[in-house]
Amino acid sequence: MSIYELLTQFGDKYLAALLTTWKLTAISFTLAFVIGIVITIMRISPIKPIRFVGDLYVQIFRNIPGAALLIILVYAFPYLNFVWSYYACVLIATSLLPASFCSEYLMAGMNTIGAGQIEAARSIGMTFFQTIKNVVLPQALRSSVLPMTNLLVATMLTTALASQVPLKPTDLTGIVSYINTRTVGGVTAFMISAFLYCATAVIIGQIGSLIDRKVRILR
Amino acid sequence: MEQSQKTFEILEEAPVIELRDVNKYFGSLHVLQDINLSVKKGEVVVIIGPSGSGKSTLCRTINRLESIDSGEIIIDGVSMPDEGKKLAEIRSQVGMVFQSFNLFAHKTILDNVTIGPIDVLHKSRKEAQAEAMELLKRVGVESQASKVPAQLSGGQQQRVAIARSLAMHPKAILFDEPTSALDPEMIGEVLNVMTELAQDGMTMVVVTHEMNFARRVASRVIFMDGGKILEEGTPDEFFAHPKTQRAKDFLESIKRHES
Ligand SMILES: Nc1ncnc2c1ncn2[C@@H]1O[C@H](COP(=O)(O)OP(=O)(O)OP(=O)(O)O)[C@@H](O)[C@H]1O
Ligand SMILES: [Mg+2]
């Protein structure tokens, strides 16, 4: 089938798939971001066991393949009486994994701050959380916009895991198998999805460098 | 009447900062050895001594940026705890000015000065900003209020750091070599601000190599070496008649350096 035929026949399906991928990406990244911040605060906590748990999280979820995690969530967890919808399983997998990278980028961003500013905050009388809120996180976030942009793209690509479970509407990767089981879309069906992934990534990249230029900290 | 007069005198005499038998180790290095020090309200105590003698460490322990291994640090009658909210509260009463300024790089000059009053003292933004502008004027950098630290010279940054400390209405301010990172032409502007502070009655502990400042401004000079306070006296006494050989050697080496 030609691109034209595919688009006239499945155009609305592609649009729905694109929206599904965007939605999964947005939710996953937001969750990953929040979890990543919490894990990072744990990793710099003055209390050792809390630091340990934070580090352990990163070690585990940085090194586990997404497909493996999804299989565990879908097939193994029901044995432990945890039964979640496919949608939830996908979201859990596509949030927990990027969260570990998010934490790594924040840790790298923190290394640019320098102990002096943190001591200054403490000597003003800020508590641990006030120091994190006023000095550490804002600077770590502002100096990790570009890695976070890359993480957002990586998260989007990770949401292709959704194609491994029956979702309705399916995502950009799922749509390819959907079409190919009905007609012979062949590689063209895949090319359309690939183009939509790429276009999204380019837009994300542009917005990311725009934000970076705006918030970069003069040193 | 006599009774109340007496109480008043005792209160007046109560030190703002007091260290009792403070000891600190870095591993096997005994950096602070049985330090006893008492700083009264309005006093300017200048700490001098050779490199590695423990001056910075002493300064930092007063604000508990370094923990101590034994002894006690008392701020305005309250013993400093090891950690927790109470520690943060006492810290907020003692300002600290660092050699490397340590302004918050992502905040404007104005926000650097207001963040403490707003977040720690819970003042309104408006009140904090009005006062911050007054302080910035006092240290001569009010025209820089909307810039970020990296846009200021070292001398300007250090004066902002002093304003940031003042905004907390501290009972005392600790200075750890506040002019050592500055180009020579900027040292004067920072020392002038510090001199004015001293004249206004601020209680200050100053680690410095600026002997002229010590001579003119100090109420007391403390000479440290090897983690101990070896000498303590008025600047006139100390500079004219150092008692220990260590102090004599140190003053000699500085004189050679200055001439
Ligand atoms: N965090 C640390 N860990 C281990 N040793 C330290 C630490 N900080 C300082 N020291 C050591 O403690 C001693 C006292 O250091 P300190 O910085 O207080 O000296 P100082 O009198 O301020 O010297 P300077 O004039 O060079 O600033 C030095 O021998 C130093 O190497
Ligand atoms: Mg020092």
PDB file of N, CA and C in Angstrom, chain B residues 151-234:
ATOM      1  N   GLN B 151      27.327  38.534  37.514  1.00  0.00           N
ATOM      2  CA  GLN B 151      27.499  39.813  36.821  1.00  0.00           C
ATOM      3  C   GLN B 151      28.191  40.861  37.689  1.00  0.00           C
ATOM      4  N   LEU B 152      28.504  40.516  38.939  1.00  0.00           N
ATOM      5  CA  LEU B 152      29.104  41.480  39.864  1.00  0.00           C
ATOM      6  C   LEU B 152      30.591  41.187  40.070  1.00  0.00           C
ATOM      7  N   SER B 153      31.333  42.217  40.452  1.00  0.00           N
ATOM      8  CA  SER B 153      32.740  42.010  40.804  1.00  0.00           C
ATOM      9  C   SER B 153      32.808  41.290  42.143  1.00  0.00           C
ATOM     10  N   GLY B 154      33.982  40.749  42.457  1.00  0.00           N
ATOM     11  CA  GLY B 154      34.157  40.042  43.723  1.00  0.00           C
ATOM     12  C   GLY B 154      33.828  40.921  44.922  1.00  0.00           C
ATOM     13  N   GLY B 155      34.323  42.155  44.882  1.00  0.00           N
ATOM     14  CA  GLY B 155      34.070  43.070  46.001  1.00  0.00           C
ATOM     15  C   GLY B 155      32.593  43.342  46.181  1.00  0.00           C
ATOM     16  N   GLN B 156      31.890  43.505  45.043  1.00  0.00           N
ATOM     17  CA  GLN B 156      30.440  43.721  45.123  1.00  0.00           C
ATOM     18  C   GLN B 156      29.745  42.491  45.675  1.00  0.00           C
ATOM     19  N   GLN B 157      30.172  41.317  45.188  1.00  0.00           N
ATOM     20  CA  GLN B 157      29.535  40.074  45.671  1.00  0.00           C
ATOM     21  C   GLN B 157      29.716  39.928  47.177  1.00  0.00           C
ATOM     22  N   GLN B 158      30.923  40.235  47.655  1.00  0.00           N
ATOM     23  CA  GLN B 158      31.156  40.060  49.079  1.00  0.00           C
ATOM     24  C   GLN B 158      30.311  41.038  49.894  1.00  0.00           C
ATOM     25  N   ARG B 159      30.104  42.246  49.354  1.00  0.00           N
ATOM     26  CA  ARG B 159      29.263  43.201  50.080  1.00  0.00           C
ATOM     27  C   ARG B 159      27.806  42.730  50.086  1.00  0.00           C
ATOM     28  N   VAL B 160      27.380  42.093  48.990  1.00  0.00           N
ATOM     29  CA  VAL B 160      26.032  41.508  48.978  1.00  0.00           C
ATOM     30  C   VAL B 160      25.941  40.408  50.034  1.00  0.00           C
ATOM     31  N   ALA B 161      26.995  39.602  50.133  1.00  0.00           N
ATOM     32  CA  ALA B 161      26.995  38.523  51.126  1.00  0.00           C
ATOM     33  C   ALA B 161      26.862  39.098  52.534  1.00  0.00           C
ATOM     34  N   ILE B 162      27.483  40.235  52.763  1.00  0.00           N
ATOM     35  CA  ILE B 162      27.366  40.880  54.080  1.00  0.00           C
ATOM     36  C   ILE B 162      25.917  41.354  54.288  1.00  0.00           C
ATOM     37  N   ALA B 163      25.342  41.938  53.236  1.00  0.00           N
ATOM     38  CA  ALA B 163      23.936  42.376  53.336  1.00  0.00           C
ATOM     39  C   ALA B 163      23.019  41.179  53.597  1.00  0.00           C
ATOM     40  N   ARG B 164      23.311  40.064  52.941  1.00  0.00           N
ATOM     41  CA  ARG B 164      22.504  38.857  53.137  1.00  0.00           C
ATOM     42  C   ARG B 164      22.553  38.411  54.593  1.00  0.00           C
ATOM     43  N   SER B 165      23.729  38.504  55.204  1.00  0.00           N
ATOM     44  CA  SER B 165      23.850  38.168  56.624  1.00  0.00           C
ATOM     45  C   SER B 165      23.071  39.145  57.480  1.00  0.00           C
ATOM     46  N   LEU B 166      23.235  40.432  57.178  1.00  0.00           N
ATOM     47  CA  LEU B 166      22.587  41.467  58.000  1.00  0.00           C
ATOM     48  C   LEU B 166      21.075  41.340  57.968  1.00  0.00           C
ATOM     49  N   ALA B 167      20.539  40.893  56.826  1.00  0.00           N
ATOM     50  CA  ALA B 167      19.094  40.805  56.676  1.00  0.00           C
ATOM     51  C   ALA B 167      18.469  39.878  57.713  1.00  0.00           C
ATOM     52  N   MET B 168      19.271  38.982  58.272  1.00  0.00           N
ATOM     53  CA  MET B 168      18.752  38.046  59.274  1.00  0.00           C
ATOM     54  C   MET B 168      18.777  38.649  60.680  1.00  0.00           C
ATOM     55  N   HIS B 169      19.214  39.900  60.800  1.00  0.00           N
ATOM     56  CA  HIS B 169      19.387  40.537  62.102  1.00  0.00           C
ATOM     57  C   HIS B 169      20.157  39.644  63.064  1.00  0.00           C
ATOM     58  N   PRO B 170      21.358  39.253  62.669  1.00  0.00           N
ATOM     59  CA  PRO B 170      22.099  38.295  63.482  1.00  0.00           C
ATOM     60  C   PRO B 170      22.628  38.933  64.765  1.00  0.00           C
ATOM     61  N   LYS B 171      22.853  38.069  65.756  1.00  0.00           N
ATOM     62  CA  LYS B 171      23.443  38.539  67.009  1.00  0.00           C
ATOM     63  C   LYS B 171      24.938  38.728  66.842  1.00  0.00           C
ATOM     64  N   ALA B 172      25.495  38.015  65.860  1.00  0.00           N
ATOM     65  CA  ALA B 172      26.929  38.153  65.572  1.00  0.00           C
ATOM     66  C   ALA B 172      27.153  37.713  64.137  1.00  0.00           C
ATOM     67  N   ILE B 173      28.247  38.191  63.546  1.00  0.00           N
ATOM     68  CA  ILE B 173      28.602  37.725  62.205  1.00  0.00           C
ATOM     69  C   ILE B 173      30.029  37.184  62.229  1.00  0.00           C
ATOM     70  N   LEU B 174      30.200  36.017  61.608  1.00  0.00           N
ATOM     71  CA  LEU B 174      31.521  35.404  61.489  1.00  0.00           C
ATOM     72  C   LEU B 174      32.051  35.680  60.090  1.00  0.00           C
ATOM     73  N   PHE B 175      33.287  36.113  60.010  1.00  0.00           N
ATOM     74  CA  PHE B 175      33.914  36.368  58.703  1.00  0.00           C
ATOM     75  C   PHE B 175      35.124  35.454  58.573  1.00  0.00           C
ATOM     76  N   ASP B 176      35.147  34.593  57.554  1.00  0.00           N
ATOM     77  CA  ASP B 176      36.325  33.746  57.337  1.00  0.00           C
ATOM     78  C   ASP B 176      37.103  34.247  56.128  1.00  0.00           C
ATOM     79  N   GLU B 177      38.140  34.990  56.384  1.00  0.00           N
ATOM     80  CA  GLU B 177      38.977  35.587  55.332  1.00  0.00           C
ATOM     81  C   GLU B 177      38.137  36.223  54.230  1.00  0.00           C
ATOM     82  N   PRO B 178      37.347  37.226  54.585  1.00  0.00           N
ATOM     83  CA  PRO B 178      36.404  37.802  53.619  1.00  0.00           C
ATOM     84  C   PRO B 178      37.068  38.531  52.455  1.00  0.00           C
ATOM     85  N   THR B 179      38.343  38.866  52.585  1.00  0.00           N
ATOM     86  CA  THR B 179      38.976  39.623  51.491  1.00  0.00           C
ATOM     87  C   THR B 179      40.073  38.833  50.781  1.00  0.00           C
ATOM     88  N   SER B 180      40.257  37.582  51.175  1.00  0.00           N
ATOM     89  CA  SER B 180      41.394  36.834  50.620  1.00  0.00           C
ATOM     90  C   SER B 180      41.225  36.470  49.154  1.00  0.00           C
ATOM     91  N   ALA B 181      39.963  36.415  48.673  1.00  0.00           N
ATOM     92  CA  ALA B 181      39.751  36.029  47.284  1.00  0.00           C
ATOM     93  C   ALA B 181      39.612  37.252  46.386  1.00  0.00           C
ATOM     94  N   LEU B 182      39.862  38.435  46.955  1.00  0.00           N
ATOM     95  CA  LEU B 182      39.589  39.664  46.199  1.00  0.00           C
ATOM     96  C   LEU B 182      40.851  40.262  45.589  1.00  0.00           C
ATOM     97  N   ASP B 183      40.666  40.925  44.443  1.00  0.00           N
ATOM     98  CA  ASP B 183      41.761  41.708  43.880  1.00  0.00           C
ATOM     99  C   ASP B 183      42.050  42.864  44.829  1.00  0.00           C
ATOM    100  N   PRO B 184      43.322  43.271  44.897  1.00  0.00           N
ATOM    101  CA  PRO B 184      43.718  44.287  45.884  1.00  0.00           C
ATOM    102  C   PRO B 184      42.833  45.533  45.877  1.00  0.00           C
ATOM    103  N   GLU B 185      42.402  45.977  44.689  1.00  0.00           N
ATOM    104  CA  GLU B 185      41.651  47.236  44.666  1.00  0.00           C
ATOM    105  C   GLU B 185      40.249  47.084  45.240  1.00  0.00           C
ATOM    106  N   MET B 186      39.820  45.851  45.484  1.00  0.00           N
ATOM    107  CA  MET B 186      38.471  45.652  46.024  1.00  0.00           C
ATOM    108  C   MET B 186      38.483  45.354  47.519  1.00  0.00           C
ATOM    109  N   ILE B 187      39.674  45.111  48.051  1.00  0.00           N
ATOM    110  CA  ILE B 187      39.752  44.758  49.469  1.00  0.00           C
ATOM    111  C   ILE B 187      39.246  45.905  50.333  1.00  0.00           C
ATOM    112  N   GLY B 188      39.652  47.121  49.963  1.00  0.00           N
ATOM    113  CA  GLY B 188      39.292  48.297  50.752  1.00  0.00           C
ATOM    114  C   GLY B 188      37.792  48.483  50.907  1.00  0.00           C
ATOM    115  N   GLU B 189      37.048  48.295  49.812  1.00  0.00           N
ATOM    116  CA  GLU B 189      35.612  48.550  49.870  1.00  0.00           C
ATOM    117  C   GLU B 189      34.914  47.583  50.824  1.00  0.00           C
ATOM    118  N   VAL B 190      35.403  46.350  50.889  1.00  0.00           N
ATOM    119  CA  VAL B 190      34.805  45.376  51.805  1.00  0.00           C
ATOM    120  C   VAL B 190      35.219  45.683  53.247  1.00  0.00           C
ATOM    121  N   LEU B 191      36.499  46.011  53.450  1.00  0.00           N
ATOM    122  CA  LEU B 191      36.957  46.341  54.806  1.00  0.00           C
ATOM    123  C   LEU B 191      36.234  47.588  55.331  1.00  0.00           C
ATOM    124  N   ASN B 192      35.948  48.537  54.438  1.00  0.00           N
ATOM    125  CA  ASN B 192      35.216  49.738  54.872  1.00  0.00           C
ATOM    126  C   ASN B 192      33.835  49.383  55.404  1.00  0.00           C
ATOM    127  N   VAL B 193      33.144  48.506  54.664  1.00  0.00           N
ATOM    128  CA  VAL B 193      31.816  48.082  55.116  1.00  0.00           C
ATOM    129  C   VAL B 193      31.926  47.398  56.477  1.00  0.00           C
ATOM    130  N   MET B 194      32.940  46.549  56.623  1.00  0.00           N
ATOM    131  CA  MET B 194      33.113  45.836  57.895  1.00  0.00           C
ATOM    132  C   MET B 194      33.452  46.799  59.028  1.00  0.00           C
ATOM    133  N   THR B 195      34.254  47.817  58.723  1.00  0.00           N
ATOM    134  CA  THR B 195      34.605  48.804  59.744  1.00  0.00           C
ATOM    135  C   THR B 195      33.357  49.551  60.208  1.00  0.00           C
ATOM    136  N   GLU B 196      32.509  49.929  59.243  1.00  0.00           N
ATOM    137  CA  GLU B 196      31.273  50.617  59.612  1.00  0.00           C
ATOM    138  C   GLU B 196      30.376  49.737  60.484  1.00  0.00           C
ATOM    139  N   LEU B 197      30.314  48.457  60.111  1.00  0.00           N
ATOM    140  CA  LEU B 197      29.527  47.509  60.911  1.00  0.00           C
ATOM    141  C   LEU B 197      30.021  47.481  62.346  1.00  0.00           C
ATOM    142  N   ALA B 198      31.347  47.405  62.483  1.00  0.00           N
ATOM    143  CA  ALA B 198      31.949  47.352  63.815  1.00  0.00           C
ATOM    144  C   ALA B 198      31.605  48.617  64.583  1.00  0.00           C
ATOM    145  N   GLN B 199      31.672  49.767  63.916  1.00  0.00           N
ATOM    146  CA  GLN B 199      31.364  51.031  64.588  1.00  0.00           C
ATOM    147  C   GLN B 199      29.897  51.093  64.991  1.00  0.00           C
ATOM    148  N   ASP B 200      29.033  50.418  64.211  1.00  0.00           N
ATOM    149  CA  ASP B 200      27.608  50.392  64.559  1.00  0.00           C
ATOM    150  C   ASP B 200      27.310  49.414  65.692  1.00  0.00           C
ATOM    151  N   GLY B 201      28.351  48.735  66.184  1.00  0.00           N
ATOM    152  CA  GLY B 201      28.157  47.890  67.352  1.00  0.00           C
ATOM    153  C   GLY B 201      27.890  46.424  67.062  1.00  0.00           C
ATOM    154  N   MET B 202      28.089  45.991  65.804  1.00  0.00           N
ATOM    155  CA  MET B 202      27.884  44.579  65.484  1.00  0.00           C
ATOM    156  C   MET B 202      28.955  43.726  66.171  1.00  0.00           C
ATOM    157  N   THR B 203      28.526  42.608  66.713  1.00  0.00           N
ATOM    158  CA  THR B 203      29.466  41.649  67.287  1.00  0.00           C
ATOM    159  C   THR B 203      30.072  40.838  66.151  1.00  0.00           C
ATOM    160  N   MET B 204      31.402  40.816  66.083  1.00  0.00           N
ATOM    161  CA  MET B 204      32.036  40.182  64.932  1.00  0.00           C
ATOM    162  C   MET B 204      33.213  39.302  65.329  1.00  0.00           C
ATOM    163  N   VAL B 205      33.330  38.174  64.636  1.00  0.00           N
ATOM    164  CA  VAL B 205      34.530  37.346  64.732  1.00  0.00           C
ATOM    165  C   VAL B 205      35.128  37.309  63.332  1.00  0.00           C
ATOM    166  N   VAL B 206      36.350  37.764  63.192  1.00  0.00           N
ATOM    167  CA  VAL B 206      36.925  37.939  61.864  1.00  0.00           C
ATOM    168  C   VAL B 206      38.259  37.202  61.750  1.00  0.00           C
ATOM    169  N   VAL B 207      38.307  36.228  60.841  1.00  0.00           N
ATOM    170  CA  VAL B 207      39.590  35.617  60.495  1.00  0.00           C
ATOM    171  C   VAL B 207      40.149  36.415  59.331  1.00  0.00           C
ATOM    172  N   THR B 208      41.338  36.969  59.491  1.00  0.00           N
ATOM    173  CA  THR B 208      41.873  37.789  58.402  1.00  0.00           C
ATOM    174  C   THR B 208      43.395  37.872  58.468  1.00  0.00           C
ATOM    175  N   HIS B 209      43.976  38.201  57.322  1.00  0.00           N
ATOM    176  CA  HIS B 209      45.406  38.488  57.284  1.00  0.00           C
ATOM    177  C   HIS B 209      45.643  39.987  57.153  1.00  0.00           C
ATOM    178  N   GLU B 210      44.549  40.767  57.207  1.00  0.00           N
ATOM    179  CA  GLU B 210      44.680  42.221  57.079  1.00  0.00           C
ATOM    180  C   GLU B 210      45.041  42.815  58.438  1.00  0.00           C
ATOM    181  N   MET B 211      46.341  42.997  58.677  1.00  0.00           N
ATOM    182  CA  MET B 211      46.787  43.432  60.002  1.00  0.00           C
ATOM    183  C   MET B 211      46.372  44.864  60.322  1.00  0.00           C
ATOM    184  N   ASN B 212      46.285  45.698  59.283  1.00  0.00           N
ATOM    185  CA  ASN B 212      45.861  47.077  59.541  1.00  0.00           C
ATOM    186  C   ASN B 212      44.428  47.132  60.031  1.00  0.00           C
ATOM    187  N   PHE B 213      43.588  46.293  59.433  1.00  0.00           N
ATOM    188  CA  PHE B 213      42.206  46.198  59.882  1.00  0.00           C
ATOM    189  C   PHE B 213      42.180  45.748  61.340  1.00  0.00           C
ATOM    190  N   ALA B 214      42.973  44.741  61.655  1.00  0.00           N
ATOM    191  CA  ALA B 214      43.022  44.233  63.030  1.00  0.00           C
ATOM    192  C   ALA B 214      43.449  45.347  63.994  1.00  0.00           C
ATOM    193  N   ARG B 215      44.481  46.075  63.611  1.00  0.00           N
ATOM    194  CA  ARG B 215      44.975  47.145  64.475  1.00  0.00           C
ATOM    195  C   ARG B 215      43.908  48.205  64.725  1.00  0.00           C
ATOM    196  N   ARG B 216      43.209  48.591  63.651  1.00  0.00           N
ATOM    197  CA  ARG B 216      42.275  49.710  63.759  1.00  0.00           C
ATOM    198  C   ARG B 216      40.945  49.301  64.390  1.00  0.00           C
ATOM    199  N   VAL B 217      40.466  48.095  64.051  1.00  0.00           N
ATOM    200  CA  VAL B 217      39.065  47.777  64.361  1.00  0.00           C
ATOM    201  C   VAL B 217      38.897  46.784  65.512  1.00  0.00           C
ATOM    202  N   ALA B 218      39.863  45.893  65.700  1.00  0.00           N
ATOM    203  CA  ALA B 218      39.662  44.817  66.673  1.00  0.00           C
ATOM    204  C   ALA B 218      39.565  45.339  68.090  1.00  0.00           C
ATOM    205  N   SER B 219      38.641  44.756  68.866  1.00  0.00           N
ATOM    206  CA  SER B 219      38.689  45.010  70.293  1.00  0.00           C
ATOM    207  C   SER B 219      39.653  44.012  70.932  1.00  0.00           C
ATOM    208  N   ARG B 220      39.827  42.881  70.269  1.00  0.00           N
ATOM    209  CA  ARG B 220      40.691  41.852  70.806  1.00  0.00           C
ATOM    210  C   ARG B 220      41.283  41.060  69.648  1.00  0.00           C
ATOM    211  N   VAL B 221      42.534  40.666  69.811  1.00  0.00           N
ATOM    212  CA  VAL B 221      43.176  39.828  68.806  1.00  0.00           C
ATOM    213  C   VAL B 221      43.463  38.474  69.428  1.00  0.00           C
ATOM    214  N   ILE B 222      43.168  37.427  68.652  1.00  0.00           N
ATOM    215  CA  ILE B 222      43.463  36.078  69.125  1.00  0.00           C
ATOM    216  C   ILE B 222      44.461  35.453  68.183  1.00  0.00           C
ATOM    217  N   PHE B 223      45.515  34.913  68.736  1.00  0.00           N
ATOM    218  CA  PHE B 223      46.526  34.276  67.902  1.00  0.00           C
ATOM    219  C   PHE B 223      46.443  32.767  68.071  1.00  0.00           C
ATOM    220  N   MET B 224      46.239  32.082  66.958  1.00  0.00           N
ATOM    221  CA  MET B 224      46.119  30.610  66.999  1.00  0.00           C
ATOM    222  C   MET B 224      47.306  29.966  66.323  1.00  0.00           C
ATOM    223  N   ASP B 225      47.701  28.839  66.853  1.00  0.00           N
ATOM    224  CA  ASP B 225      48.685  28.009  66.158  1.00  0.00           C
ATOM    225  C   ASP B 225      48.494  26.566  66.593  1.00  0.00           C
ATOM    226  N   GLY B 226      48.571  25.658  65.637  1.00  0.00           N
ATOM    227  CA  GLY B 226      48.456  24.241  65.943  1.00  0.00           C
ATOM    228  C   GLY B 226      47.185  23.880  66.685  1.00  0.00           C
ATOM    229  N   GLY B 227      46.082  24.556  66.364  1.00  0.00           N
ATOM    230  CA  GLY B 227      44.801  24.197  66.973  1.00  0.00           C
ATOM    231  C   GLY B 227      44.588  24.765  68.362  1.00  0.00           C
ATOM    232  N   LYS B 228      45.535  25.613  68.805  1.00  0.00           N
ATOM    233  CA  LYS B 228      45.376  26.189  70.149  1.00  0.00           C
ATOM    234  C   LYS B 228      45.337  27.702  70.076  1.00  0.00           C
ATOM    235  N   ILE B 229      44.646  28.292  71.039  1.00  0.00           N
ATOM    236  CA  ILE B 229      44.745  29.740  71.200  1.00  0.00           C
ATOM    237  C   ILE B 229      45.985  30.001  72.032  1.00  0.00           C
ATOM    238  N   LEU B 230      47.000  30.627  71.410  1.00  0.00           N
ATOM    239  CA  LEU B 230      48.257  30.845  72.133  1.00  0.00           C
ATOM    240  C   LEU B 230      48.282  32.188  72.838  1.00  0.00           C
ATOM    241  N   GLU B 231      47.606  33.171  72.224  1.00  0.00           N
ATOM    242  CA  GLU B 231      47.627  34.509  72.822  1.00  0.00           C
ATOM    243  C   GLU B 231      46.311  35.204  72.590  1.00  0.00           C
ATOM    244  N   GLU B 232      46.014  36.123  73.484  1.00  0.00           N
ATOM    245  CA  GLU B 232      44.767  36.849  73.402  1.00  0.00           C
ATOM    246  C   GLU B 232      45.018  38.201  74.035  1.00  0.00           C
ATOM    247  N   GLY B 233      44.678  39.284  73.329  1.00  0.00           N
ATOM    248  CA  GLY B 233      44.902  40.601  73.931  1.00  0.00           C
ATOM    249  C   GLY B 233      44.397  41.713  73.053  1.00  0.00           C
ATOM    250  N   THR B 234      44.533  42.943  73.526  1.00  0.00           N
ATOM    251  CA  THR B 234      44.135  44.076  72.692  1.00  0.00           C
ATOM    252  C   THR B 234      45.124  44.155  71.533  1.00  0.00           C
TER     253      THR B 234
END
